Every structure is written in C-alpha cells, then in structure tokens.
Coordinates of C-alpha atoms in Angstrom, one line a residue:
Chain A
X860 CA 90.5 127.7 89.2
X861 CA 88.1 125.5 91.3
X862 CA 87.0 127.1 94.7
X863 CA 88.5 123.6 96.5
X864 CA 91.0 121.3 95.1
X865 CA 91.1 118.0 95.9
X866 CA 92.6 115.0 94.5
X867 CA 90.5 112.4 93.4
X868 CA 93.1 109.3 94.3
X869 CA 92.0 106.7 94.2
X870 CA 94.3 105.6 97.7
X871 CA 94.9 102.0 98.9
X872 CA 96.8 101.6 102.4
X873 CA 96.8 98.3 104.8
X874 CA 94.4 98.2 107.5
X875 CA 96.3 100.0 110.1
X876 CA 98.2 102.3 108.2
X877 CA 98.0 106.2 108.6
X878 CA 95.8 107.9 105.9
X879 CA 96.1 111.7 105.2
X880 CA 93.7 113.4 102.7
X881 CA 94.6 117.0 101.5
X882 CA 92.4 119.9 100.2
X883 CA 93.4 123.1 99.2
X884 CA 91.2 126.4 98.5
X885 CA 91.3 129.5 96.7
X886 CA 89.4 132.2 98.6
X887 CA 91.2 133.6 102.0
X888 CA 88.1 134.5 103.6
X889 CA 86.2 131.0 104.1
X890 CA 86.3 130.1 107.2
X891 CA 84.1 127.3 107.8
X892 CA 85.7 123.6 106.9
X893 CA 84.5 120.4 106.6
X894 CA 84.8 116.8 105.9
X895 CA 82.0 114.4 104.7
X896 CA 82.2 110.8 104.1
X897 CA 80.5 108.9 101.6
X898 CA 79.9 105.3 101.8
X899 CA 79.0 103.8 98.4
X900 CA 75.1 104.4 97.1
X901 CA 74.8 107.1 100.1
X902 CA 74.7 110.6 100.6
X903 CA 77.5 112.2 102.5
X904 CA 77.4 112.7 106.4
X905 CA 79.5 115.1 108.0
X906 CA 82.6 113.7 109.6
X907 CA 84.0 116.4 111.2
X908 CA 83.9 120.5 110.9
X909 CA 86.6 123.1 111.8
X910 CA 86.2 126.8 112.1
X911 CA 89.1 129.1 110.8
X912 CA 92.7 127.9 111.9
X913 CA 93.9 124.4 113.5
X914 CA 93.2 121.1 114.6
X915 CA 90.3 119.1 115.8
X916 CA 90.0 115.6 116.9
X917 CA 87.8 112.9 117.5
X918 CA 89.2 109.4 118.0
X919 CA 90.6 108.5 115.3
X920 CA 90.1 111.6 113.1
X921 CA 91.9 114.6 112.8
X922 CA 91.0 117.7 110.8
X923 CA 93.6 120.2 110.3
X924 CA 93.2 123.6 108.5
X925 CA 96.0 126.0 107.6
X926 CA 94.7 129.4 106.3
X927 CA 98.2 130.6 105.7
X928 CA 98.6 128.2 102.8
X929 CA 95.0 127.3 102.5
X930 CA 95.4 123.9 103.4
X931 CA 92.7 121.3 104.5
X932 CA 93.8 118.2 106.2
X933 CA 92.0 115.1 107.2
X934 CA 93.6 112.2 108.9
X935 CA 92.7 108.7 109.8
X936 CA 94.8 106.7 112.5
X937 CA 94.7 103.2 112.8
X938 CA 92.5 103.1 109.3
X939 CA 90.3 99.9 109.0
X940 CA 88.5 98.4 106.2
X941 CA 85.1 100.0 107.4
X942 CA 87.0 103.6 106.6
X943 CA 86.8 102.2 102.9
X944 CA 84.8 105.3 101.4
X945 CA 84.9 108.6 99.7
X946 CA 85.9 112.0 101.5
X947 CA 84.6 115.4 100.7
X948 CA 86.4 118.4 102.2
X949 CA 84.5 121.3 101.6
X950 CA 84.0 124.7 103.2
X951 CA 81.1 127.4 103.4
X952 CA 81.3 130.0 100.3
X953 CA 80.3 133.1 100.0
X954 CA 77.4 134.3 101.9
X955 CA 78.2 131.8 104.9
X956 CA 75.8 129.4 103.8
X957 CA 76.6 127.7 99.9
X958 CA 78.7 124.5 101.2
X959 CA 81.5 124.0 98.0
X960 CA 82.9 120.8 97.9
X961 CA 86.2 119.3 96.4
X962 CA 86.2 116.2 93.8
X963 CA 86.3 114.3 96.9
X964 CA 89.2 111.2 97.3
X965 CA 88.3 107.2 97.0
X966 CA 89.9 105.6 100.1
X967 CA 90.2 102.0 100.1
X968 CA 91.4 99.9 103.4
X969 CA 92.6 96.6 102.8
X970 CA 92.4 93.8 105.4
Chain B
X648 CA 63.5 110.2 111.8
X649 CA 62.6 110.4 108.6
X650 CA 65.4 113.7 107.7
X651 CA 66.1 114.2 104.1
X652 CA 63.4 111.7 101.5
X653 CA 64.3 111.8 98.0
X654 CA 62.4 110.0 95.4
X655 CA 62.8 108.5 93.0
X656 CA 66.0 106.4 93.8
X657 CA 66.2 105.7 90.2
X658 CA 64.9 106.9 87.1
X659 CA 65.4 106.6 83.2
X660 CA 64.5 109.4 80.6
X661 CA 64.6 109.7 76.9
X662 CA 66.2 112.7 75.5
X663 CA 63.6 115.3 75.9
X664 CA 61.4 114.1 78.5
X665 CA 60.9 116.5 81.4
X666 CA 60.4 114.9 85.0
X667 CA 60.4 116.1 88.9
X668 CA 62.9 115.0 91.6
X669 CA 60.9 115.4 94.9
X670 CA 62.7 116.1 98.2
X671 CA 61.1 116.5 101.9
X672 CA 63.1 117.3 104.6
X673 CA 61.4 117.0 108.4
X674 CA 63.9 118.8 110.7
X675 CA 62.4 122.5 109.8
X676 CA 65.6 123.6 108.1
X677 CA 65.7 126.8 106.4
X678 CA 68.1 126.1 103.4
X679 CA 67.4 123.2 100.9
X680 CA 69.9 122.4 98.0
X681 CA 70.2 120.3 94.6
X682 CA 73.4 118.7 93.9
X683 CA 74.8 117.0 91.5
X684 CA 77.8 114.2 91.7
X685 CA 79.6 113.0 88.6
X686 CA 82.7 110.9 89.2
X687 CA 85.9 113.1 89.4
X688 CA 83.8 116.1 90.1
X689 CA 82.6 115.9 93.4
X690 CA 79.4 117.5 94.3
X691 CA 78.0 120.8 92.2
X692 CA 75.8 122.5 93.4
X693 CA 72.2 123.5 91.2
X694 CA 70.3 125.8 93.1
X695 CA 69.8 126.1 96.3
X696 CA 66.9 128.2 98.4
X697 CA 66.8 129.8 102.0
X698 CA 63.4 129.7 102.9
X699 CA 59.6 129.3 100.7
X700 CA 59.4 131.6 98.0
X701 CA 63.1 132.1 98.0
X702 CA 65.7 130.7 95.5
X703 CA 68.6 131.0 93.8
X704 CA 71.4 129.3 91.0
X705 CA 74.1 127.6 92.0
X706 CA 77.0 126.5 89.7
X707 CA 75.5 124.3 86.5
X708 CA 71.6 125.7 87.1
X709 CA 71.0 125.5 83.4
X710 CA 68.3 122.8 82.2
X711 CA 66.9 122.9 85.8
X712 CA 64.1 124.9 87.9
X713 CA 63.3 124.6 91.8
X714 CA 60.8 126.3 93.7
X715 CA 60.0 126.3 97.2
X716 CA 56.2 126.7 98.0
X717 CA 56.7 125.3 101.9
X718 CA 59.3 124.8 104.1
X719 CA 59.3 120.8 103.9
X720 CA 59.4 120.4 100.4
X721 CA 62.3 121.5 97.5
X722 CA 61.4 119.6 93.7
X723 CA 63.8 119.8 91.1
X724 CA 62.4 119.9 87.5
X725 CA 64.4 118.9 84.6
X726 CA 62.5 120.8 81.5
X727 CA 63.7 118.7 78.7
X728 CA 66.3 115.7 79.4
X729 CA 69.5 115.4 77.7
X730 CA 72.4 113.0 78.4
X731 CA 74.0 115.3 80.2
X732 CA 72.2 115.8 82.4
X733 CA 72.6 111.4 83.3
X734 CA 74.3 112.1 87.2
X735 CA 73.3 110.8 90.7
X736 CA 71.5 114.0 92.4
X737 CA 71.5 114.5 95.9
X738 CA 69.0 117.0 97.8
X739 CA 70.6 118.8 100.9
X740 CA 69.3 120.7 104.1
X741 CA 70.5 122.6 106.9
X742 CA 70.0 125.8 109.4
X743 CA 71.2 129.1 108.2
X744 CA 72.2 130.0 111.8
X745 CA 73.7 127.7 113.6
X746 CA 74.2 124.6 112.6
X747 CA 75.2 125.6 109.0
X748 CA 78.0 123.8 108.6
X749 CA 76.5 120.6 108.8
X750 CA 74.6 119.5 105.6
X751 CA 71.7 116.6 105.5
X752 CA 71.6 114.8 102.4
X753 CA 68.8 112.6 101.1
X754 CA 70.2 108.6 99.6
X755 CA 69.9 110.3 96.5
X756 CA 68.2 109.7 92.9
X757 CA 70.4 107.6 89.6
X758 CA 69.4 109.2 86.5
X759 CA 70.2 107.9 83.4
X760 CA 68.8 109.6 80.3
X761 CA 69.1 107.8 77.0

C-alpha cells in the first residue's frame, strides 16, 4: 500500500465551478500536509500546508485534513482556467523531514 | 534569487552511459533531495541528504549515487543508463527546522535514454 493515495484524474470542470481534490494516507502519525501545484514543464510550488487536524484558507483555496479517516482535502472556489495544472498532496514521512507525495491529479479549467 | 538551478534541462543517453545531474541551491538549506516523476506516479523520491557528508536512500535509490561535499551543491550520478531510468528528475531543498514543510524544487532535467 502506497504511503499517499491519490487519484490521478484527469478532471475537467467549467471555469467557475467548484473543484475538490482528495488524498488519503496510510500512516496515523504524519502530521504535516501539503499541497503543491505543478504548472506544465515546472517544478511544484507549495500551495498551501496544514499541520495535524482541520481547515486552512487562503482566498480561494481550502485545505482540509481529517486524521480520523486520513483524509486530505484541497478545494478551489471559483476555479479559472489559470488553475489548469497538476496537484500534489503530500505529507512529511517518517523522521519529520522525507516529504512523500501522492500520484498527484491533472486539473483542467475550461473557459 | 537564483533558489534551486538544475542542469541540464534536457539530456539523452544511450543505454550504458553514465552522466551527472548537477543541482545548487542558494538559500542555505540543510536538506537537498532527488526526485523522480513518471506520469501516474507522482514524485519518488531517490536519496535525499541533511547536510555535507550526510546522505541517505530514498524509495527507487538503485542505479543512482549522490553525495554532498558542501552545503550548496547535491549531483546525482547515474552509473550506467538504462531505459528505465528515462523520467523528468527534479532536485529539492528545504530547512530541517522550521520551514520543513515547504520544499524548493529546481525546473527540472528530461532524460531520455535510448
């Protein structure tokens, strides 16, 4: 079993439409979450982090972690075309500093 | 503002050749990574090191060596290409302390080996 699960899509939604992008993970002790984004030919960048349980904002993003079913959430109000990329989730392994990354999901944003 | 430089940004082998990935990073972090990203399987990580003279394997570490003489600079050697080994490698950064959760990558180097 992979560390972090995610699905690989790829997704299509309207410009405007609500996006949600799900991880799950295996081991109950990370505690560290993340989400990078990946425009095409680039490395990731870090979108957003959380540390252990709940929600964090900022603007139009929303990272949500539930350690009771392991559950990574990312979502994207309002989505535009520019939000056309892939997302990581990932989280900090085992000695607090190894980042582990899911498959990582295509979004595309049509106009 | 230089942060993470990879190079090259692209490269071709034959099977068998051997070759260096360079990666500097600027920003004095402590850890420096390999990665590599193959489509459907995200990001795995190759070794990874938490300060000079220090590394370690990550995931898929076979076919690979790193060392770290300095703080600034992480190569990755591959000892003899195979196809395989063709994938878009990324090298990573950060603090151990604070900061950790935030990885720097370089653009990244396309390798194709025939």
């Amino acid at each position: 079993q992979k560390e972090v699960e995610q699905d690989p899509g790829p997704l299509s939604v309207p410009e405007g439409a609500i996006v949600s992008l799900n991880c799950t993970y295996s081991n109950s002790a990370f505690q560290y979450f993340m989400w990078y984004r990946q425009y095409s030919r680039k490395g990731p960048e870090l979108l957003m982090y959380t540390y252990s349980s709940g929600n964090k904002e900022d603007g139009r993003f929303t990272a949500q972690v539930d350690k009771s079913s392991k559950y990574i959430s990312l979502f994207i109000r309002d989505s535009q075309p520019s939000d056309s990329a892939t997302y990581l989730c990932a989280t900090l392994g085992s000695g607090g500093f190894k980042t582990i990354f899911g498959a990582g999901t295509r979004l595309f944003v049509k106009a | 503002n230089a942060g993470v430089t990879q190079t090259p940004k692209f490269q071709v082998l034959k099977t068998g050749q051997s070759m260096t990935l360079q990666c500097a990073q600027d920003m004095n972090h402590e850890y420096m990574s390999w990665y590599r990203q193959d489509p459907g399987m995200g990001l795995r990580l190759i070794h990874y090191s938490v300060g000079a003279g220090i590394t370690d394997q990550g995931e898929v570490p076979n076919g690979y060596n790193v060392s770290r003489s300095t703080t600034e600079d992480f190569p990755l050697r591959l000892l003899s290409a195979a196809p395989s080994q063709t994938s878009v490698y990324f090298c990573a950064s950060s603090y151990i302390g604070r900061g950790r959760e935030k990885l720097f990558f370089g653009s990244g180097t396309q390798l194709s080996v025939l």
